[in-house]
């Protein structure tokens, strides 16, 4: 069998043994006249999905980095601001599976168009809500932006399996998730930079003593931040409508030839798979807690008298470090395909070093002499190390979950992992509605430390399973990629 598409040639030597000779534990695949092809257009598909993910995550992290500005200009509380991403998380949990069912019936193109349109509607509601200073309108609009996050957050592994070869799969999952991490990271820079004012902790505490002109200037900055969200959301709608098909004409791998389990059968399979549950719990006791912990960096650093501007730059650098590590870890895993769990364990062990150090510094147990140390510089390093560790393993969790759950649809696996993550994040944010927990923030970092420790313990009980990879590797020696 030979095929050539868009300048790339994938040659499959005729086999002497068919897939029907595989062990009974794996389904036989009758390839018939089906060709395995790679298309150059897959890079455009990846770019569109990456861009939508960046915009979606940037929108999700709109409010937390400018919490001080919002508290001062709009007279909202920390709890009200933090509740907005919590609302988005809750809505994502509720609507992820219905949106996933739409994807199952009509394909990813239709599902992505729907979610992008809802995101645009939600950000437009934010503009009106901030302008008339009405919190409940902003909160209701957040419902629409929450629904809009369902596909970008749940479909990275689905996209990589649908369009990319076995040799590219994990790396592409990492790049897809890179958009999520990069968007949240840019939120730390874009919001505070557009507002353009350094709001110290003293200003937050003495909000009533500020002039009307000063408050109005901050409010105008907040409105500009939301305008950026609206423009980016509209751009997502345009590029998805321009070209984003459901799937390529021919599959990129043998495992992709097999029909995945039907929607409800897939859900049943996941909920009865103990190994998948162990993996999901391990992921969300580490990354699931880290995910809301980083956006609240400005609150965490108030005890060290670090203002919103510096906190934003620490968040930005941490996010960039995490995004780069996600791609690097994915690339490594693509070359060490059967060592995913080991890589996760090693990287999470490194994360404990940074979290323990940060816990001691934030709580005053470790005091650094200023004549010997630059405290902000050390915080940049420690937060960056934490981001590299926690974010770097997320694509590996996704791919490990797909291998364990195969032949469950990859988008269902990714959605389950993300829904669990946002349940944890939602609980974390809602805890801040309690006045005591909102003022005494030590529990945030200690919870992250405890969760990571338990996660490492659980990972020792997760078995290495590579059902999907076994199917592809049976013929890997017979598949040659020739690039022109």
Short mmCIF file of C-alpha atoms in Angstrom, two decimals:
data_model
loop_
_atom_site.label_atom_id
_atom_site.label_comp_id
_atom_site.label_asym_id
_atom_site.label_seq_id
_atom_site.Cartn_x
_atom_site.Cartn_y
_atom_site.Cartn_z
CA UNK A 1 0.00 0.00 0.00
CA UNK A 2 1.44 3.39 -1.00
CA UNK A 3 0.06 6.83 -0.67
CA UNK A 4 1.21 10.40 -1.19
CA UNK A 5 -0.65 13.50 0.00
CA UNK A 6 0.31 17.22 0.07
CA UNK A 7 3.97 16.49 -0.52
CA UNK A 8 4.30 13.86 2.20
CA UNK A 9 4.59 10.19 1.34
CA UNK A 10 3.77 7.42 3.75
CA UNK A 11 4.77 3.97 2.49
CA UNK A 12 3.29 0.90 4.08
CA UNK A 13 4.93 -2.33 3.02
CA UNK A 14 2.49 -5.14 2.44
CA UNK A 15 2.38 -7.35 5.50
CA UNK A 16 2.66 -11.09 5.68
CA UNK A 17 0.63 -11.16 8.87
CA UNK A 18 -2.60 -9.23 9.19
CA UNK A 19 -3.94 -7.47 12.25
CA UNK A 20 -6.29 -10.36 12.79
CA UNK A 21 -3.30 -12.33 14.08
CA UNK A 22 -2.95 -10.08 17.08
CA UNK A 23 -3.67 -11.39 20.54
CA UNK A 24 -7.27 -11.76 21.52
CA UNK A 25 -6.93 -8.89 23.98
CA UNK A 26 -6.79 -6.43 21.12
CA UNK A 27 -9.38 -5.99 18.39
CA UNK A 28 -8.59 -7.05 14.86
CA UNK A 29 -8.62 -4.31 12.25
CA UNK A 30 -9.54 -5.04 8.70
CA UNK A 31 -7.73 -2.32 6.80
CA UNK A 32 -9.17 -3.35 3.45
CA UNK A 33 -8.26 -0.65 0.97
CA UNK A 34 -7.95 2.01 3.67
CA UNK A 35 -4.76 4.03 3.28
CA UNK A 36 -2.73 5.55 6.07
CA UNK A 37 -1.91 9.15 5.15
CA UNK A 38 -0.48 12.30 6.64
CA UNK A 39 -1.65 15.68 5.41
CA UNK A 40 0.27 18.93 5.56
CA UNK A 41 -2.97 20.67 6.41
CA UNK A 42 -2.73 19.03 9.84
CA UNK A 43 -0.40 21.87 10.86
CA UNK A 44 -3.13 24.41 10.09
CA UNK A 45 -5.56 22.35 12.18
CA UNK A 46 -3.06 22.34 15.02
CA UNK A 47 -2.55 26.11 14.71
CA UNK A 48 -6.30 26.83 14.82
CA UNK A 49 -6.83 24.60 17.83
CA UNK A 50 -3.74 26.08 19.52
CA UNK A 51 -4.98 29.63 18.93
CA UNK A 52 -8.47 28.84 20.23
CA UNK A 53 -6.91 27.24 23.32
CA UNK A 54 -4.73 30.30 23.96
CA UNK A 55 -7.69 32.66 23.70
CA UNK A 56 -9.91 30.45 25.85
CA UNK A 57 -7.33 30.15 28.63
CA UNK A 58 -6.50 33.87 28.45
CA UNK A 59 -10.20 34.60 28.91
CA UNK A 60 -10.42 32.21 31.86
CA UNK A 61 -7.50 33.99 33.55
CA UNK A 62 -8.82 37.50 32.86
CA UNK A 63 -9.95 38.35 36.38
CA UNK A 64 -7.50 36.84 38.87
CA UNK A 65 -4.38 38.78 37.70
CA UNK A 66 -6.28 42.11 37.96
CA UNK A 67 -8.09 41.28 41.19
CA UNK A 68 -6.61 44.30 43.00
CA UNK A 69 -7.73 46.67 40.23
CA UNK A 70 -11.24 45.19 40.23
CA UNK A 71 -11.53 45.40 44.02
CA UNK A 72 -10.44 49.05 43.99
CA UNK A 73 -12.32 50.32 40.90
CA UNK A 74 -15.55 48.30 41.02
CA UNK A 75 -15.74 47.78 44.79
CA UNK A 76 -16.07 44.01 44.45
CA UNK A 77 -14.61 41.68 47.06
CA UNK A 78 -11.77 39.21 46.55
CA UNK A 79 -14.35 36.46 46.91
CA UNK A 80 -16.55 37.86 44.14
CA UNK A 81 -13.63 38.13 41.73
CA UNK A 82 -12.37 34.63 42.54
CA UNK A 83 -15.91 33.29 42.14
CA UNK A 84 -15.89 34.14 38.41
CA UNK A 85 -13.37 31.45 37.36
CA UNK A 86 -15.10 29.16 39.87
CA UNK A 87 -18.39 29.72 38.01
CA UNK A 88 -16.65 28.97 34.70
CA UNK A 89 -15.23 25.77 36.17
CA UNK A 90 -18.63 24.69 37.50
CA UNK A 91 -20.32 25.33 34.15
CA UNK A 92 -17.58 23.44 32.33
CA UNK A 93 -18.19 20.45 34.61
CA UNK A 94 -21.93 20.55 33.91
CA UNK A 95 -21.79 21.08 30.14
CA UNK A 96 -18.64 19.17 29.11
CA UNK A 97 -20.41 15.87 28.52
CA UNK A 98 -23.38 17.38 26.62
CA UNK A 99 -20.95 19.29 24.37
CA UNK A 100 -18.95 16.12 23.97
CA UNK A 101 -22.12 14.35 22.82
CA UNK A 102 -22.55 17.08 20.19
CA UNK A 103 -19.00 16.33 19.04
CA UNK A 104 -19.83 12.63 18.90
CA UNK A 105 -22.92 13.26 16.72
CA UNK A 106 -21.79 16.10 14.47
CA UNK A 107 -17.99 16.26 14.72
CA UNK A 108 -15.44 18.58 16.26
CA UNK A 109 -16.00 21.39 13.72
CA UNK A 110 -19.61 21.98 14.74
CA UNK A 111 -18.84 21.59 18.42
CA UNK A 112 -15.98 24.10 18.22
CA UNK A 113 -18.08 26.64 16.31
CA UNK A 114 -20.79 26.45 18.99
CA UNK A 115 -18.34 26.90 21.85
CA UNK A 116 -16.54 29.81 20.14
CA UNK A 117 -19.84 31.61 19.54
CA UNK A 118 -20.88 31.15 23.16
CA UNK A 119 -17.52 32.50 24.32
CA UNK A 120 -18.00 35.60 22.16
CA UNK A 121 -21.45 36.13 23.65
CA UNK A 122 -20.08 35.76 27.17
CA UNK A 123 -17.26 38.26 26.73
CA UNK A 124 -19.69 40.75 25.19
CA UNK A 125 -21.76 40.39 28.36
CA UNK A 126 -18.63 41.16 30.39
CA UNK A 127 -18.22 44.45 28.53
CA UNK A 128 -21.75 45.56 29.44
CA UNK A 129 -21.46 44.29 33.03
CA UNK A 130 -18.23 46.18 33.73
CA UNK A 131 -19.53 49.33 32.06
CA UNK A 132 -22.65 49.48 34.24
CA UNK A 133 -20.73 48.00 37.22
CA UNK A 134 -23.20 45.14 37.64
CA UNK A 135 -21.60 42.01 39.08
CA UNK A 136 -24.51 39.64 38.46
CA UNK A 137 -24.41 40.36 34.69
CA UNK A 138 -20.71 39.54 34.58
CA UNK A 139 -21.39 36.35 36.55
CA UNK A 140 -24.18 35.25 34.18
CA UNK A 141 -22.00 35.99 31.14
CA UNK A 142 -19.31 33.78 32.67
CA UNK A 143 -21.71 30.86 32.23
CA UNK A 144 -21.36 31.23 28.45
CA UNK A 145 -17.57 31.51 28.58
CA UNK A 146 -17.51 28.38 30.75
CA UNK A 147 -19.39 26.39 28.11
CA UNK A 148 -16.98 27.78 25.53
CA UNK A 149 -14.06 26.08 27.26
CA UNK A 150 -15.35 22.52 26.86
CA UNK A 151 -13.72 21.61 23.54
CA UNK A 152 -10.37 23.46 23.85
CA UNK A 153 -9.72 21.84 27.22
CA UNK A 154 -10.94 18.33 26.47
CA UNK A 155 -9.84 17.57 22.92
CA UNK A 156 -6.00 17.81 22.70
CA UNK A 157 -5.43 14.04 22.66
CA UNK A 158 -8.37 13.59 20.27
CA UNK A 159 -6.83 16.09 17.85
CA UNK A 160 -3.40 14.46 17.93
CA UNK A 161 -4.81 10.95 17.40
CA UNK A 162 -7.10 12.10 14.58
CA UNK A 163 -4.54 14.00 12.48
CA UNK A 164 -1.02 12.93 13.52
CA UNK A 165 1.17 9.84 13.32
CA UNK A 166 2.30 7.68 16.23
CA UNK A 167 5.68 9.39 16.23
CA UNK A 168 4.09 12.82 16.65
CA UNK A 169 1.16 12.06 18.91
CA UNK A 170 2.44 12.91 22.39
CA UNK A 171 4.34 15.99 21.21
CA UNK A 172 1.24 17.33 19.45
CA UNK A 173 -0.82 16.74 22.59
CA UNK A 174 1.76 18.79 24.44
CA UNK A 175 1.62 21.58 21.87
CA UNK A 176 -2.20 21.60 22.00
CA UNK A 177 -2.09 21.89 25.77
CA UNK A 178 0.64 24.51 25.42
CA UNK A 179 -2.07 26.84 24.16
CA UNK A 180 -3.97 26.40 27.40
CA UNK A 181 -0.93 27.10 29.55
CA UNK A 182 0.28 29.97 27.37
CA UNK A 183 -3.10 31.70 27.42
CA UNK A 184 -3.31 31.60 31.21
CA UNK A 185 0.27 32.85 31.32
CA UNK A 186 -0.43 35.79 29.02
CA UNK A 187 -3.29 36.75 31.33
CA UNK A 188 -0.71 37.69 33.94
CA UNK A 189 0.91 40.10 31.50
CA UNK A 190 -1.92 41.45 29.33
CA UNK A 191 -4.36 42.44 32.06
CA UNK A 192 -1.98 44.35 34.35
CA UNK A 193 -0.13 45.85 31.36
CA UNK A 194 -3.30 47.22 29.75
CA UNK A 195 -4.43 48.72 33.05
CA UNK A 196 -0.92 50.13 33.38
CA UNK A 197 -1.09 51.01 37.06
CA UNK A 198 0.76 49.35 39.91
CA UNK A 199 -1.78 48.84 42.66
CA UNK A 200 -0.09 48.12 45.96
CA UNK A 201 -1.67 46.33 48.90
CA UNK A 202 -2.06 49.68 50.72
CA UNK A 203 -4.30 50.99 47.92
CA UNK A 204 -6.55 47.92 48.17
CA UNK A 205 -6.87 48.37 51.92
CA UNK A 206 -7.67 52.09 51.59
CA UNK A 207 -9.96 52.00 48.61
CA UNK A 208 -12.41 54.54 50.05
CA UNK A 209 -9.65 57.16 50.29
CA UNK A 210 -8.93 57.18 46.54
CA UNK A 211 -10.10 59.97 44.23
CA UNK A 212 -12.93 59.46 41.74
CA UNK A 213 -10.60 60.26 38.84
CA UNK A 214 -8.16 57.59 39.97
CA UNK A 215 -10.92 54.97 40.28
CA UNK A 216 -12.33 55.89 36.85
CA UNK A 217 -8.91 55.52 35.24
CA UNK A 218 -8.57 52.00 36.65
CA UNK A 219 -12.10 51.13 35.47
CA UNK A 220 -11.27 52.25 31.91
CA UNK A 221 -8.24 49.96 32.02
CA UNK A 222 -10.45 47.02 33.06
CA UNK A 223 -12.83 47.76 30.17
CA UNK A 224 -9.92 47.69 27.71
CA UNK A 225 -8.91 44.27 29.02
CA UNK A 226 -12.42 42.95 28.26
CA UNK A 227 -12.40 44.53 24.79
CA UNK A 228 -9.30 42.48 23.99
CA UNK A 229 -11.17 39.33 25.07
CA UNK A 230 -14.07 40.16 22.74
CA UNK A 231 -11.85 40.78 19.70
CA UNK A 232 -9.92 37.56 20.25
CA UNK A 233 -13.14 35.56 20.67
CA UNK A 234 -14.46 36.89 17.35
CA UNK A 235 -11.16 35.99 15.68
CA UNK A 236 -11.57 32.40 16.88
CA UNK A 237 -15.01 32.20 15.27
CA UNK A 238 -13.62 33.46 11.95
CA UNK A 239 -10.66 31.06 11.67
CA UNK A 240 -12.70 28.01 12.70
CA UNK A 241 -15.34 28.86 10.10
CA UNK A 242 -12.61 29.39 7.48
CA UNK A 243 -11.27 25.82 7.60
CA UNK A 244 -11.47 23.21 10.33
CA UNK A 245 -12.79 19.84 9.09
CA UNK A 246 -13.90 17.06 11.42
CA UNK A 247 -11.17 14.63 10.34
CA UNK A 248 -8.78 13.87 7.46
CA UNK A 249 -9.95 11.77 4.51
CA UNK A 250 -7.63 8.91 5.58
CA UNK A 251 -6.42 8.01 9.10
CA UNK A 252 -2.83 8.68 10.24
CA UNK A 253 -2.32 5.40 12.13
CA UNK A 254 -3.61 1.84 12.49
CA UNK A 255 -5.20 2.45 15.89
CA UNK A 256 -7.16 5.32 14.37
CA UNK A 257 -8.75 2.88 11.91
CA UNK A 258 -10.58 1.19 14.75
CA UNK A 259 -13.98 2.51 15.71
CA UNK A 260 -13.99 3.90 19.23
CA UNK A 261 -16.52 2.82 21.80
CA UNK A 262 -19.92 4.46 21.50
CA UNK A 263 -20.41 7.51 23.76
CA UNK A 264 -22.29 5.87 26.63
CA UNK A 265 -20.27 2.65 26.42
CA UNK A 266 -17.12 4.75 26.66
CA UNK A 267 -18.38 6.52 29.79
CA UNK A 268 -19.27 3.16 31.36
CA UNK A 269 -15.84 1.80 30.49
CA UNK A 270 -14.08 4.76 32.10
CA UNK A 271 -16.14 4.69 35.27
CA UNK A 272 -15.41 0.99 35.77
CA UNK A 273 -11.70 1.22 34.98
CA UNK A 274 -9.87 1.34 38.31
CA UNK A 275 -6.51 2.13 36.70
CA UNK A 276 -7.97 5.18 34.97
CA UNK A 277 -9.45 6.36 38.27
CA UNK A 278 -6.07 6.06 39.98
CA UNK A 279 -4.44 8.08 37.21
CA UNK A 280 -7.17 10.73 37.28
CA UNK A 281 -6.94 11.14 41.07
CA UNK A 282 -3.14 11.35 40.91
CA UNK A 283 -3.30 14.07 38.25
CA UNK A 284 -5.81 16.18 40.12
CA UNK A 285 -4.18 15.97 43.51
CA UNK A 286 -1.12 17.59 41.94
CA UNK A 287 -1.92 19.62 38.83
CA UNK A 288 -5.61 19.92 39.80
CA UNK A 289 -4.61 21.90 42.90
CA UNK A 290 -1.78 23.78 41.18
CA UNK A 291 -4.13 24.99 38.42
CA UNK A 292 -6.09 27.42 40.68
CA UNK A 293 -3.12 28.07 42.96
CA UNK A 294 -1.04 29.94 40.37
CA UNK A 295 -3.72 32.44 39.20
CA UNK A 296 -4.14 33.48 42.84
CA UNK A 297 -0.48 34.40 43.03
CA UNK A 298 -1.16 38.07 43.79
CA UNK A 299 -3.19 37.04 46.85
CA UNK A 300 -0.54 34.53 47.96
CA UNK A 301 2.25 37.09 47.73
CA UNK A 302 0.55 39.89 49.67
CA UNK A 303 2.15 38.57 52.86
CA UNK A 304 5.55 39.40 51.32
CA UNK A 305 4.34 42.88 50.24
CA UNK A 306 4.68 41.92 46.56
CA UNK A 307 2.38 44.13 44.47
CA UNK A 308 0.10 43.05 41.62
CA UNK A 309 2.57 44.12 38.93
CA UNK A 310 5.48 42.02 40.21
CA UNK A 311 3.13 39.14 40.98
CA UNK A 312 1.92 39.31 37.38
CA UNK A 313 5.45 39.00 36.04
CA UNK A 314 6.14 36.07 38.35
CA UNK A 315 2.98 34.42 37.05
CA UNK A 316 3.96 35.18 33.45
CA UNK A 317 7.45 33.72 33.76
CA UNK A 318 6.09 30.69 35.59
CA UNK A 319 3.50 30.06 32.92
CA UNK A 320 6.06 30.34 30.12
CA UNK A 321 8.37 27.93 31.94
CA UNK A 322 5.51 25.49 32.40
CA UNK A 323 4.42 25.76 28.77
CA UNK A 324 7.93 25.06 27.50
CA UNK A 325 8.34 22.12 29.87
CA UNK A 326 5.04 20.62 28.65
CA UNK A 327 6.35 20.47 25.08
CA UNK A 328 9.80 19.27 26.19
CA UNK A 329 8.36 16.50 28.35
CA UNK A 330 6.01 15.46 25.52
CA UNK A 331 8.90 15.31 23.07
CA UNK A 332 10.88 13.19 25.53
CA UNK A 333 7.92 10.87 26.05
CA UNK A 334 7.54 10.47 22.25
CA UNK A 335 11.02 8.95 22.28
CA UNK A 336 10.49 7.00 25.51
CA UNK A 337 6.93 5.94 24.81
CA UNK A 338 6.78 3.18 27.39
CA UNK A 339 8.22 5.23 30.25
CA UNK A 340 5.44 7.79 30.67
CA UNK A 341 4.61 6.91 34.28
CA UNK A 342 8.27 6.94 35.31
CA UNK A 343 8.76 10.38 33.78
CA UNK A 344 5.69 11.69 35.64
CA UNK A 345 7.00 10.38 38.96
CA UNK A 346 10.46 11.89 38.49
CA UNK A 347 9.10 15.31 37.51
CA UNK A 348 6.60 15.43 40.40
CA UNK A 349 9.40 14.59 42.83
CA UNK A 350 11.18 17.71 41.59
CA UNK A 351 8.03 19.72 42.19
CA UNK A 352 8.13 18.89 45.90
CA UNK A 353 11.42 20.77 46.27
CA UNK A 354 9.97 24.03 44.97
CA UNK A 355 6.67 23.72 46.85
CA UNK A 356 8.37 22.98 50.18
CA UNK A 357 10.67 25.98 49.70
CA UNK A 358 7.78 28.27 48.75
CA UNK A 359 5.71 27.08 51.71
CA UNK A 360 8.51 27.95 54.12
CA UNK A 361 9.13 31.38 52.54
CA UNK A 362 5.47 32.40 52.31
CA UNK A 363 4.81 31.43 55.92
CA UNK A 364 7.96 33.08 57.26
CA UNK A 365 9.57 29.81 58.34
CA UNK A 366 12.46 30.58 56.00
CA UNK A 367 13.67 34.18 56.16
CA UNK A 368 16.18 35.26 53.52
CA UNK A 369 18.68 38.01 54.45
CA UNK A 370 18.20 40.77 51.88
CA UNK A 371 21.92 41.55 51.80
CA UNK A 372 22.60 38.08 50.42
CA UNK A 373 19.46 37.27 48.43
CA UNK A 374 17.18 39.05 46.01
CA UNK A 375 13.81 37.81 47.29
CA UNK A 376 11.77 38.53 44.11
CA UNK A 377 14.42 36.82 41.96
CA UNK A 378 14.29 33.73 44.16
CA UNK A 379 10.50 33.71 43.90
CA UNK A 380 10.79 33.84 40.11
CA UNK A 381 13.01 30.74 40.22
CA UNK A 382 10.88 28.74 42.67
CA UNK A 383 7.56 29.52 40.99
CA UNK A 384 9.13 28.73 37.62
CA UNK A 385 10.41 25.37 38.86
CA UNK A 386 6.98 24.55 40.25
CA UNK A 387 5.33 25.45 36.92
CA UNK A 388 7.80 23.35 34.93
CA UNK A 389 7.09 20.36 37.14
CA UNK A 390 3.30 20.53 37.45
CA UNK A 391 2.50 21.68 33.92
CA UNK A 392 5.13 19.54 32.23
CA UNK A 393 3.41 16.29 33.22
CA UNK A 394 -0.11 17.21 32.06
CA UNK A 395 0.31 15.98 28.43
CA UNK A 396 1.78 12.79 29.82
CA UNK A 397 -1.25 12.26 32.07
CA UNK A 398 -3.48 12.77 29.01
CA UNK A 399 -1.60 10.26 26.89
CA UNK A 400 -1.33 7.74 29.72
CA UNK A 401 -5.08 8.03 30.22
CA UNK A 402 -5.71 7.39 26.50
CA UNK A 403 -3.50 4.31 26.56
CA UNK A 404 -5.17 2.90 29.68
CA UNK A 405 -8.71 3.58 28.42
CA UNK A 406 -8.28 2.55 24.75
CA UNK A 407 -10.51 2.06 22.71
CA UNK A 408 -12.46 4.81 24.48
CA UNK A 409 -12.55 8.00 22.38
CA UNK A 410 -9.60 10.26 23.25
CA UNK A 411 -11.82 13.32 23.63
CA UNK A 412 -13.87 11.51 26.28
CA UNK A 413 -10.71 10.64 28.19
CA UNK A 414 -9.43 14.21 27.99
CA UNK A 415 -12.80 15.60 29.04
CA UNK A 416 -12.97 13.34 32.10
CA UNK A 417 -9.48 14.40 33.19
CA UNK A 418 -10.25 18.09 32.69
CA UNK A 419 -13.66 17.89 34.36
CA UNK A 420 -12.06 16.34 37.43
CA UNK A 421 -9.43 19.09 37.35
CA UNK A 422 -12.05 21.81 37.25
CA UNK A 423 -14.06 20.21 40.04
CA UNK A 424 -10.94 20.48 42.20
CA UNK A 425 -10.33 24.05 41.01
CA UNK A 426 -13.94 25.03 41.65
CA UNK A 427 -13.81 23.73 45.21
CA UNK A 428 -10.52 25.56 45.70
CA UNK A 429 -11.95 28.87 44.49
CA UNK A 430 -15.18 28.50 46.45
CA UNK A 431 -13.24 27.98 49.67
CA UNK A 432 -12.05 31.57 49.28
CA UNK A 433 -15.63 32.78 49.77
CA UNK A 434 -15.02 31.96 53.42
CA UNK A 435 -13.65 35.13 55.00
CA UNK A 436 -11.18 33.31 57.24
CA UNK A 437 -9.70 31.26 54.39
CA UNK A 438 -9.61 34.34 52.18
CA UNK A 439 -7.54 36.25 54.75
CA UNK A 440 -5.38 33.35 55.95
CA UNK A 441 -3.93 31.98 52.71
CA UNK A 442 -1.33 29.60 54.16
CA UNK A 443 -3.62 26.65 53.46
CA UNK A 444 -3.26 27.19 49.69
CA UNK A 445 0.39 26.18 49.45
CA UNK A 446 0.22 23.51 52.15
CA UNK A 447 -2.69 21.88 50.31
CA UNK A 448 -0.62 21.79 47.12
CA UNK A 449 2.24 20.16 49.01
CA UNK A 450 0.03 17.52 50.60
CA UNK A 451 -1.79 16.77 47.33
CA UNK A 452 1.46 16.28 45.40
CA UNK A 453 2.80 13.91 48.04
CA UNK A 454 -0.35 11.76 47.92
CA UNK A 455 -0.29 11.86 44.11
CA UNK A 456 3.20 10.37 44.03
CA UNK A 457 2.07 7.59 46.35
CA UNK A 458 -0.90 6.74 44.12
CA UNK A 459 1.22 6.66 40.96
CA UNK A 460 3.14 3.66 42.30
CA UNK A 461 -0.07 1.65 42.01
CA UNK A 462 -0.79 2.66 38.41
CA UNK A 463 0.19 -0.09 35.99
CA UNK A 464 1.98 0.61 32.73
CA UNK A 465 -0.56 -0.10 29.99
CA UNK A 466 -0.07 0.77 26.31
CA UNK A 467 -2.98 -0.88 24.48
CA UNK A 468 -3.12 1.70 21.70
CA UNK A 469 0.65 1.85 21.28
CA UNK A 470 0.87 -1.97 21.15
CA UNK A 471 -1.48 -1.98 18.17
CA UNK A 472 0.53 0.66 16.30
CA UNK A 473 3.93 -0.76 17.20
CA UNK A 474 3.06 -4.19 15.78
CA UNK A 475 3.66 -2.70 12.34
CA UNK A 476 5.97 0.19 13.12
CA UNK A 477 8.92 -1.49 11.42
CA UNK A 478 6.90 -1.74 8.23
CA UNK A 479 5.93 1.93 8.08
CA UNK A 480 8.36 4.41 6.54
CA UNK A 481 7.93 8.18 6.50
CA UNK A 482 9.49 9.94 3.52
CA UNK A 483 9.40 13.75 3.63
CA UNK A 484 9.78 15.88 0.50
#
